[in-house]
Amino acid sequence: MNLAEEISKLKKEKKAVILAHYYQRDEIQSVADYIGDSLALAQIAVGCDSDILVMCGVNFMGETAKILSPEKKVLIPDNTAGCSLADSCNAVDLKKFKEKYPGYTVISYVNTTAEVKALTDIVVTSSNARQIVESLPADEKIIFGPDKNLGNYIKAVTGRDMVIWDGACHVHEQFSPVKIKELKEANPDAEVLAHPECRKPVLDLADKVGSTAALLKHSEKSQAKKFIVATEPGILFEMKSKCPGKEFIPAPPEDDTCACNICSYMKQNTLQKLYDALKYEQYEVTVPEETRVKAEVPIRRMLEISEKLKL
Ligand code: 13P
Ligand code: SF4
């Protein structure tokens, strides 16, 4: 059986739409209707009118789509695909943290559970975090979570009053500034591209810091012909297809033997699981209505501000 062909048939038969994050396996990106970063996937989930939406990503992405489109059947090929960053902040602890900072506006990165979003004032992604923070009054006090690297980066570039949650993504924390520096010395014509979930010593070496979508866009318009890419290497699939003739070198992790710059959660989805998802309409994402209603508010706020700012 040719899985890609069968997926395409089933998709038409069931009028389903397949969304995939840039970190998905190449073969999944190849069959997806839309490939995007977290912001784009949330925007597409709202805009598309299909009854079935298959989110090839991790659980929080499926939840975000379901929160925004409760009338749709949202499927995820593997419902055990978690996220170390979302796991680093639970709702009980966030509630206690908020009590320590009364009057603060809670800004949460989209990589969070529905319960955490329900305790949030505005959700952000790495594509809009800076602009959303800057759109708030200059004296606004902010709790930012859960990613400390993104939080500290946004705090540094905006100069805003921010208390930052101590969470991180286990993939982006792995990139080695020493090895990136060595690679850069060996390839002086290469630009370093880094996701803001990376640690500060990595960001300090970067020619461009941005979300996956921003890094992709930069690689397309830059005059450079070579790039060292400090984010999950799934993005290289789209970079190579958008920029034929340019060279992309994945940034190495501290430990060369561990392949820990690869997000194992994102790679849990396979073509076979995507086929099964469409065929058996599994695994359906559900969010308790009380949580969904509360979590929808800060996500809609993000989408409204992003639309106003044309992001
Ligand atoms: P973006 O797609 O928003 O850049 O986020 C990266 C990420 O880690 C998603 O899990
Ligand atoms: Fe979560 Fe990091 Fe994987 Fe993104 S790359 S899904 S933040 S663990």
mmCIF file of C-alpha atoms and ligand atoms in Angstrom:
data_model
loop_
_atom_site.group_PDB
_atom_site.id
_atom_site.type_symbol
_atom_site.label_atom_id
_atom_site.label_comp_id
_atom_site.label_asym_id
_atom_site.label_seq_id
_atom_site.Cartn_x
_atom_site.Cartn_y
_atom_site.Cartn_z
ATOM 1 C CA MET A 1 0.000 0.000 0.000
ATOM 2 C CA ASN A 2 1.279 3.449 -0.884
ATOM 3 C CA LEU A 3 0.535 5.325 2.327
ATOM 4 C CA ALA A 4 0.871 8.805 0.848
ATOM 5 C CA GLU A 5 -1.669 7.964 -1.901
ATOM 6 C CA GLU A 6 -4.066 6.345 0.567
ATOM 7 C CA ILE A 7 -3.825 9.376 2.853
ATOM 8 C CA SER A 8 -4.615 11.639 -0.056
ATOM 9 C CA LYS A 9 -7.694 9.516 -0.993
ATOM 10 C CA LEU A 10 -8.977 9.342 2.586
ATOM 11 C CA LYS A 11 -8.447 13.069 3.034
ATOM 12 C CA LYS A 12 -10.674 13.824 0.026
ATOM 13 C CA GLU A 13 -13.269 11.228 0.982
ATOM 14 C CA LYS A 14 -13.600 12.620 4.496
ATOM 15 C CA LYS A 15 -13.072 16.274 3.527
ATOM 16 C CA ALA A 16 -10.296 16.468 6.075
ATOM 17 C CA VAL A 17 -7.471 18.979 6.251
ATOM 18 C CA ILE A 18 -3.978 17.990 7.378
ATOM 19 C CA LEU A 19 -1.890 20.557 9.242
ATOM 20 C CA ALA A 20 1.764 19.910 10.059
ATOM 21 C CA HIS A 21 4.321 21.756 12.143
ATOM 22 C CA TYR A 22 7.748 22.406 10.599
ATOM 23 C CA TYR A 23 9.301 19.873 12.999
ATOM 24 C CA GLN A 24 7.293 16.965 11.606
ATOM 25 C CA ARG A 25 8.967 14.184 9.633
ATOM 26 C CA ASP A 26 9.638 15.114 5.978
ATOM 27 C CA GLU A 27 7.133 12.543 4.690
ATOM 28 C CA ILE A 28 4.372 14.079 6.826
ATOM 29 C CA GLN A 29 5.201 17.605 5.664
ATOM 30 C CA SER A 30 5.008 16.248 2.076
ATOM 31 C CA VAL A 31 1.370 15.139 2.428
ATOM 32 C CA ALA A 32 0.143 18.040 4.580
ATOM 33 C CA ASP A 33 -2.250 20.686 3.216
ATOM 34 C CA TYR A 34 -0.573 23.333 5.340
ATOM 35 C CA ILE A 35 2.821 23.461 7.006
ATOM 36 C CA GLY A 36 3.455 26.184 9.531
ATOM 37 C CA ASP A 37 4.712 27.429 12.857
ATOM 38 C CA SER A 38 2.562 27.500 15.980
ATOM 39 C CA LEU A 39 0.976 30.853 15.096
ATOM 40 C CA ALA A 40 0.162 29.881 11.509
ATOM 41 C CA LEU A 41 -1.320 26.557 12.608
ATOM 42 C CA ALA A 42 -3.618 28.320 15.105
ATOM 43 C CA GLN A 43 -4.657 30.853 12.439
ATOM 44 C CA ILE A 44 -5.343 28.112 9.885
ATOM 45 C CA ALA A 45 -7.325 26.067 12.422
ATOM 46 C CA VAL A 46 -9.716 29.019 12.796
ATOM 47 C CA GLY A 47 -9.912 29.811 9.096
ATOM 48 C CA CYS A 48 -10.448 26.406 7.499
ATOM 49 C CA ASP A 49 -13.988 25.137 7.061
ATOM 50 C CA SER A 50 -13.412 21.370 6.944
ATOM 51 C CA ASP A 51 -15.221 19.117 9.417
ATOM 52 C CA ILE A 52 -12.112 17.120 10.244
ATOM 53 C CA LEU A 53 -8.771 18.625 11.062
ATOM 54 C CA VAL A 54 -5.731 16.406 11.575
ATOM 55 C CA MET A 55 -3.036 18.178 13.556
ATOM 56 C CA CYS A 56 0.382 16.667 12.961
ATOM 57 C CA GLY A 57 2.223 18.138 15.870
ATOM 58 C CA VAL A 58 2.154 17.642 19.618
ATOM 59 C CA ASN A 59 -0.771 17.600 22.030
ATOM 60 C CA PHE A 60 -0.866 21.299 22.869
ATOM 61 C CA MET A 61 -1.238 22.083 19.148
ATOM 62 C CA GLY A 62 -4.230 19.755 18.873
ATOM 63 C CA GLU A 63 -5.710 21.342 21.990
ATOM 64 C CA THR A 64 -5.224 24.859 20.629
ATOM 65 C CA ALA A 65 -7.042 23.893 17.419
ATOM 66 C CA LYS A 66 -9.884 22.289 19.392
ATOM 67 C CA ILE A 67 -10.199 25.288 21.732
ATOM 68 C CA LEU A 68 -10.580 27.564 18.705
ATOM 69 C CA SER A 69 -12.819 25.223 16.695
ATOM 70 C CA PRO A 70 -14.944 23.172 19.102
ATOM 71 C CA GLU A 71 -17.383 22.273 16.329
ATOM 72 C CA LYS A 72 -14.676 20.471 14.340
ATOM 73 C CA LYS A 73 -13.389 16.979 14.889
ATOM 74 C CA VAL A 74 -9.722 17.565 15.721
ATOM 75 C CA LEU A 75 -7.542 14.474 15.394
ATOM 76 C CA ILE A 76 -3.953 13.914 16.398
ATOM 77 C CA PRO A 77 -2.083 10.872 15.007
ATOM 78 C CA ASP A 78 -0.396 10.085 18.335
ATOM 79 C CA ASN A 79 -2.031 11.346 21.490
ATOM 80 C CA THR A 80 1.036 10.610 23.612
ATOM 81 C CA ALA A 81 3.100 13.261 21.788
ATOM 82 C CA GLY A 82 3.827 15.673 24.626
ATOM 83 C CA CYS A 83 6.180 18.639 24.996
ATOM 84 C CA SER A 84 8.844 19.101 27.670
ATOM 85 C CA LEU A 85 8.195 22.837 27.700
ATOM 86 C CA ALA A 86 4.432 22.469 28.253
ATOM 87 C CA ASP A 87 5.256 19.903 30.963
ATOM 88 C CA SER A 88 7.458 22.423 32.755
ATOM 89 C CA CYS A 89 4.427 24.458 33.858
ATOM 90 C CA ASN A 90 1.336 22.970 35.452
ATOM 91 C CA ALA A 91 -1.837 24.846 36.317
ATOM 92 C CA VAL A 92 -1.626 24.285 40.090
ATOM 93 C CA ASP A 93 1.871 25.788 40.292
ATOM 94 C CA LEU A 94 0.984 28.654 37.963
ATOM 95 C CA LYS A 95 -2.005 29.515 40.148
ATOM 96 C CA LYS A 96 0.276 29.740 43.201
ATOM 97 C CA PHE A 97 2.815 31.787 41.225
ATOM 98 C CA LYS A 98 0.092 34.237 40.154
ATOM 99 C CA GLU A 99 -0.923 34.729 43.789
ATOM 100 C CA LYS A 100 2.602 35.980 44.509
ATOM 101 C CA TYR A 101 2.274 38.639 41.799
ATOM 102 C CA PRO A 102 -1.163 40.261 42.070
ATOM 103 C CA GLY A 103 -1.945 42.765 39.325
ATOM 104 C CA TYR A 104 0.460 41.174 36.853
ATOM 105 C CA THR A 105 -0.665 40.305 33.327
ATOM 106 C CA VAL A 106 -0.046 36.633 32.570
ATOM 107 C CA ILE A 107 1.469 36.001 29.160
ATOM 108 C CA SER A 108 1.852 32.338 28.247
ATOM 109 C CA TYR A 109 3.653 30.840 25.350
ATOM 110 C CA VAL A 110 1.382 28.670 23.191
ATOM 111 C CA ASN A 111 3.429 25.623 24.296
ATOM 112 C CA THR A 112 1.199 25.116 27.341
ATOM 113 C CA THR A 113 -1.716 22.911 28.356
ATOM 114 C CA ALA A 114 -5.321 24.080 28.015
ATOM 115 C CA GLU A 115 -5.482 24.390 31.847
ATOM 116 C CA VAL A 116 -2.516 26.784 31.863
ATOM 117 C CA LYS A 117 -4.031 28.802 29.010
ATOM 118 C CA ALA A 118 -7.227 29.052 31.064
ATOM 119 C CA LEU A 119 -5.185 30.939 33.737
ATOM 120 C CA THR A 120 -3.590 33.231 31.143
ATOM 121 C CA ASP A 121 -4.414 36.763 29.967
ATOM 122 C CA ILE A 122 -2.724 36.615 26.565
ATOM 123 C CA VAL A 123 -1.190 33.681 24.710
ATOM 124 C CA VAL A 124 1.820 34.348 22.476
ATOM 125 C CA THR A 125 3.954 32.357 20.059
ATOM 126 C CA SER A 126 7.578 33.022 19.190
ATOM 127 C CA SER A 127 6.292 34.805 16.037
ATOM 128 C CA ASN A 128 4.421 37.499 17.956
ATOM 129 C CA ALA A 129 5.703 37.516 21.572
ATOM 130 C CA ARG A 130 7.827 40.634 21.159
ATOM 131 C CA GLN A 131 5.142 42.659 19.360
ATOM 132 C CA ILE A 132 2.408 41.604 21.790
ATOM 133 C CA VAL A 133 4.522 42.563 24.820
ATOM 134 C CA GLU A 134 5.354 45.888 23.143
ATOM 135 C CA SER A 135 1.664 46.523 22.416
ATOM 136 C CA LEU A 136 0.917 46.625 26.178
ATOM 137 C CA PRO A 137 1.223 49.856 28.210
ATOM 138 C CA ALA A 138 4.885 50.527 29.089
ATOM 139 C CA ASP A 139 4.305 50.177 32.847
ATOM 140 C CA GLU A 140 2.391 46.877 32.634
ATOM 141 C CA LYS A 141 3.845 44.215 34.936
ATOM 142 C CA ILE A 142 4.080 40.857 33.235
ATOM 143 C CA ILE A 143 4.385 37.212 34.255
ATOM 144 C CA PHE A 144 5.885 35.368 31.273
ATOM 145 C CA GLY A 145 5.982 31.601 31.012
ATOM 146 C CA PRO A 146 6.915 28.911 30.661
ATOM 147 C CA ASP A 147 10.031 29.330 28.491
ATOM 148 C CA LYS A 148 12.780 31.180 30.372
ATOM 149 C CA ASN A 149 14.991 31.574 27.304
ATOM 150 C CA LEU A 150 12.261 33.156 25.197
ATOM 151 C CA GLY A 151 11.142 35.171 28.240
ATOM 152 C CA ASN A 152 14.612 36.530 28.966
ATOM 153 C CA TYR A 153 15.132 37.316 25.288
ATOM 154 C CA ILE A 154 11.831 39.258 25.101
ATOM 155 C CA LYS A 155 12.628 41.029 28.383
ATOM 156 C CA ALA A 156 16.026 42.085 27.000
ATOM 157 C CA VAL A 157 14.709 43.382 23.665
ATOM 158 C CA THR A 158 11.645 45.155 25.100
ATOM 159 C CA GLY A 159 13.073 46.316 28.460
ATOM 160 C CA ARG A 160 9.684 45.489 30.042
ATOM 161 C CA ASP A 161 9.006 44.584 33.679
ATOM 162 C CA MET A 162 8.742 40.780 33.457
ATOM 163 C CA VAL A 163 8.869 37.934 35.973
ATOM 164 C CA ILE A 164 9.847 34.781 34.159
ATOM 165 C CA TRP A 165 8.830 31.172 34.770
ATOM 166 C CA ASP A 166 11.680 28.678 35.048
ATOM 167 C CA GLY A 167 10.808 26.334 32.164
ATOM 168 C CA ALA A 168 12.592 25.268 28.994
ATOM 169 C CA CYS A 169 12.424 23.034 25.940
ATOM 170 C CA HIS A 170 14.808 20.088 26.306
ATOM 171 C CA VAL A 171 15.611 20.223 22.573
ATOM 172 C CA HIS A 172 16.511 23.901 22.259
ATOM 173 C CA GLU A 173 18.512 23.813 25.510
ATOM 174 C CA GLN A 174 20.862 21.253 23.921
ATOM 175 C CA PHE A 175 22.527 23.425 21.290
ATOM 176 C CA SER A 176 26.200 23.952 21.983
ATOM 177 C CA PRO A 177 27.540 27.523 21.686
ATOM 178 C CA VAL A 178 31.107 26.173 21.544
ATOM 179 C CA LYS A 179 30.357 23.861 18.610
ATOM 180 C CA ILE A 180 28.313 26.507 16.802
ATOM 181 C CA LYS A 181 31.262 28.888 17.164
ATOM 182 C CA GLU A 182 33.609 26.246 15.726
ATOM 183 C CA LEU A 183 31.197 25.611 12.833
ATOM 184 C CA LYS A 184 30.985 29.339 12.177
ATOM 185 C CA GLU A 185 34.805 29.580 12.118
ATOM 186 C CA ALA A 186 34.943 26.692 9.644
ATOM 187 C CA ASN A 187 32.163 28.316 7.543
ATOM 188 C CA PRO A 188 32.748 32.068 7.821
ATOM 189 C CA ASP A 189 30.241 32.751 5.033
ATOM 190 C CA ALA A 190 27.416 31.033 6.946
ATOM 191 C CA GLU A 191 24.751 32.900 8.910
ATOM 192 C CA VAL A 192 23.646 31.512 12.260
ATOM 193 C CA LEU A 193 19.860 31.229 12.651
ATOM 194 C CA ALA A 194 18.514 30.565 16.154
ATOM 195 C CA HIS A 195 15.117 30.026 17.732
ATOM 196 C CA PRO A 196 14.537 32.138 20.875
ATOM 197 C CA GLU A 197 13.962 28.951 22.913
ATOM 198 C CA CYS A 198 17.789 28.477 22.696
ATOM 199 C CA ARG A 199 20.016 29.551 25.585
ATOM 200 C CA LYS A 200 21.473 33.082 25.609
ATOM 201 C CA PRO A 201 25.057 32.077 24.629
ATOM 202 C CA VAL A 202 23.566 30.537 21.456
ATOM 203 C CA LEU A 203 21.352 33.573 20.755
ATOM 204 C CA ASP A 204 24.428 35.805 21.183
ATOM 205 C CA LEU A 205 26.050 34.008 18.233
ATOM 206 C CA ALA A 206 23.012 34.363 15.968
ATOM 207 C CA ASP A 207 22.699 36.606 12.918
ATOM 208 C CA LYS A 208 18.939 36.114 13.128
ATOM 209 C CA VAL A 209 16.802 35.142 16.117
ATOM 210 C CA GLY A 210 13.214 34.193 15.312
ATOM 211 C CA SER A 211 10.373 31.718 15.253
ATOM 212 C CA THR A 212 10.573 28.832 12.806
ATOM 213 C CA ALA A 213 8.556 30.861 10.284
ATOM 214 C CA ALA A 214 10.794 33.915 10.747
ATOM 215 C CA LEU A 215 13.961 31.842 10.296
ATOM 216 C CA LEU A 216 12.529 30.287 7.149
ATOM 217 C CA LYS A 217 11.617 33.701 5.732
ATOM 218 C CA HIS A 218 15.060 35.057 6.591
ATOM 219 C CA SER A 219 16.794 32.148 4.824
ATOM 220 C CA GLU A 220 14.748 32.917 1.683
ATOM 221 C CA LYS A 221 15.554 36.618 1.499
ATOM 222 C CA SER A 222 19.122 36.613 2.828
ATOM 223 C CA GLN A 223 22.031 37.017 0.410
ATOM 224 C CA ALA A 224 23.892 34.282 2.321
ATOM 225 C CA LYS A 225 24.196 30.881 0.683
ATOM 226 C CA LYS A 226 24.910 28.902 3.848
ATOM 227 C CA PHE A 227 23.164 28.742 7.226
ATOM 228 C CA ILE A 228 23.820 27.079 10.578
ATOM 229 C CA VAL A 229 20.379 26.349 11.971
ATOM 230 C CA ALA A 230 19.851 26.231 15.751
ATOM 231 C CA THR A 231 16.357 24.836 16.021
ATOM 232 C CA GLU A 232 14.785 21.418 15.513
ATOM 233 C CA PRO A 233 16.147 20.144 12.160
ATOM 234 C CA GLY A 234 12.672 19.279 10.784
ATOM 235 C CA ILE A 235 12.643 22.894 9.541
ATOM 236 C CA LEU A 236 15.425 22.017 7.069
ATOM 237 C CA PHE A 237 12.891 20.223 4.855
ATOM 238 C CA GLU A 238 11.025 23.454 4.109
ATOM 239 C CA MET A 239 14.207 25.562 4.066
ATOM 240 C CA LYS A 240 15.743 23.316 1.405
ATOM 241 C CA SER A 241 12.582 23.215 -0.671
ATOM 242 C CA LYS A 242 12.129 27.030 -0.532
ATOM 243 C CA CYS A 243 15.831 27.786 -1.113
ATOM 244 C CA PRO A 244 17.271 25.440 -3.740
ATOM 245 C CA GLY A 245 21.023 25.917 -4.026
ATOM 246 C CA LYS A 246 21.466 27.113 -0.451
ATOM 247 C CA GLU A 247 23.138 24.979 2.191
ATOM 248 C CA PHE A 248 21.699 24.328 5.643
ATOM 249 C CA ILE A 249 23.782 22.869 8.459
ATOM 250 C CA PRO A 250 21.933 21.674 11.582
ATOM 251 C CA ALA A 251 23.533 23.136 14.722
ATOM 252 C CA PRO A 252 25.034 20.375 16.891
ATOM 253 C CA PRO A 253 23.952 19.535 20.441
ATOM 254 C CA GLU A 254 26.450 19.431 23.348
ATOM 255 C CA ASP A 255 26.563 15.621 23.061
ATOM 256 C CA ASP A 256 27.166 14.544 19.447
ATOM 257 C CA THR A 257 26.065 10.985 20.123
ATOM 258 C CA CYS A 258 22.569 11.666 21.480
ATOM 259 C CA ALA A 259 20.651 13.184 18.512
ATOM 260 C CA CYS A 260 18.992 15.285 21.211
ATOM 261 C CA ASN A 261 18.562 18.292 18.912
ATOM 262 C CA ILE A 262 15.682 16.239 17.464
ATOM 263 C CA CYS A 263 12.273 16.524 19.139
ATOM 264 C CA SER A 264 11.281 12.920 19.751
ATOM 265 C CA TYR A 265 7.726 14.050 20.555
ATOM 266 C CA MET A 266 7.307 15.667 17.153
ATOM 267 C CA LYS A 267 8.735 12.575 15.456
ATOM 268 C CA GLN A 268 6.212 10.263 17.162
ATOM 269 C CA ASN A 269 3.839 10.986 14.285
ATOM 270 C CA THR A 270 4.477 8.726 11.296
ATOM 271 C CA LEU A 271 2.759 8.279 7.928
ATOM 272 C CA GLN A 272 1.209 5.035 9.195
ATOM 273 C CA LYS A 273 -0.227 6.828 12.256
ATOM 274 C CA LEU A 274 -1.497 9.645 10.048
ATOM 275 C CA TYR A 275 -3.192 7.080 7.785
ATOM 276 C CA ASP A 276 -4.760 5.393 10.839
ATOM 277 C CA ALA A 277 -5.871 8.774 12.171
ATOM 278 C CA LEU A 278 -7.810 9.455 8.971
ATOM 279 C CA LYS A 279 -9.127 5.930 8.515
ATOM 280 C CA TYR A 280 -10.317 5.351 12.091
ATOM 281 C CA GLU A 281 -10.821 9.027 12.974
ATOM 282 C CA GLN A 282 -8.470 8.775 15.930
ATOM 283 C CA TYR A 283 -7.295 10.203 18.311
ATOM 284 C CA GLU A 284 -9.910 12.793 18.914
ATOM 285 C CA VAL A 285 -8.752 15.802 20.925
ATOM 286 C CA THR A 286 -11.136 16.813 23.687
ATOM 287 C CA VAL A 287 -10.980 19.722 26.104
ATOM 288 C CA PRO A 288 -13.482 20.056 28.975
ATOM 289 C CA GLU A 289 -15.888 22.864 28.017
ATOM 290 C CA GLU A 290 -15.271 24.925 31.159
ATOM 291 C CA THR A 291 -11.520 24.944 30.477
ATOM 292 C CA ARG A 292 -12.014 25.453 26.745
ATOM 293 C CA VAL A 293 -14.136 28.568 27.198
ATOM 294 C CA LYS A 294 -11.556 30.124 29.544
ATOM 295 C CA ALA A 295 -8.588 29.110 27.386
ATOM 296 C CA GLU A 296 -10.180 30.504 24.247
ATOM 297 C CA VAL A 297 -10.122 34.081 25.577
ATOM 298 C CA PRO A 298 -6.300 34.574 25.696
ATOM 299 C CA ILE A 299 -5.810 32.751 22.379
ATOM 300 C CA ARG A 300 -8.401 34.993 20.679
ATOM 301 C CA ARG A 301 -6.652 38.020 22.214
ATOM 302 C CA MET A 302 -3.421 36.852 20.597
ATOM 303 C CA LEU A 303 -5.107 36.356 17.234
ATOM 304 C CA GLU A 304 -6.802 39.773 17.397
ATOM 305 C CA ILE A 305 -3.568 41.604 18.280
ATOM 306 C CA SER A 306 -1.682 39.623 15.610
ATOM 307 C CA GLU A 307 -4.299 40.555 13.013
ATOM 308 C CA LYS A 308 -4.109 44.235 13.980
ATOM 309 C CA LEU A 309 -0.314 44.121 13.749
ATOM 310 C CA LYS A 310 -0.539 42.150 10.485
ATOM 311 C CA LEU A 311 1.534 39.253 11.879
HETATM 312 P P1 13P B 1 7.323 27.932 16.580
HETATM 313 O O1 13P B 1 6.798 26.995 15.573
HETATM 314 O O2 13P B 1 6.272 28.868 17.009
HETATM 315 O O3 13P B 1 8.545 28.607 16.149
HETATM 316 O O4 13P B 1 7.655 27.071 17.900
HETATM 317 C C1 13P B 1 8.660 26.174 17.991
HETATM 318 C C2 13P B 1 8.321 25.033 18.847
HETATM 319 O O5 13P B 1 9.106 24.622 19.669
HETATM 320 C C3 13P B 1 7.078 24.363 18.654
HETATM 321 O O6 13P B 1 7.027 23.299 19.491
HETATM 322 FE FE1 SF4 B 2 8.062 21.025 22.909
HETATM 323 FE FE2 SF4 B 2 10.588 21.591 22.401
HETATM 324 FE FE3 SF4 B 2 9.428 19.607 21.102
HETATM 325 FE FE4 SF4 B 2 8.720 22.136 20.571
HETATM 326 S S1 SF4 B 2 10.707 21.219 20.201
HETATM 327 S S2 SF4 B 2 7.367 20.384 20.888
HETATM 328 S S3 SF4 B 2 8.955 23.072 22.586
HETATM 329 S S4 SF4 B 2 9.785 19.697 23.315
#
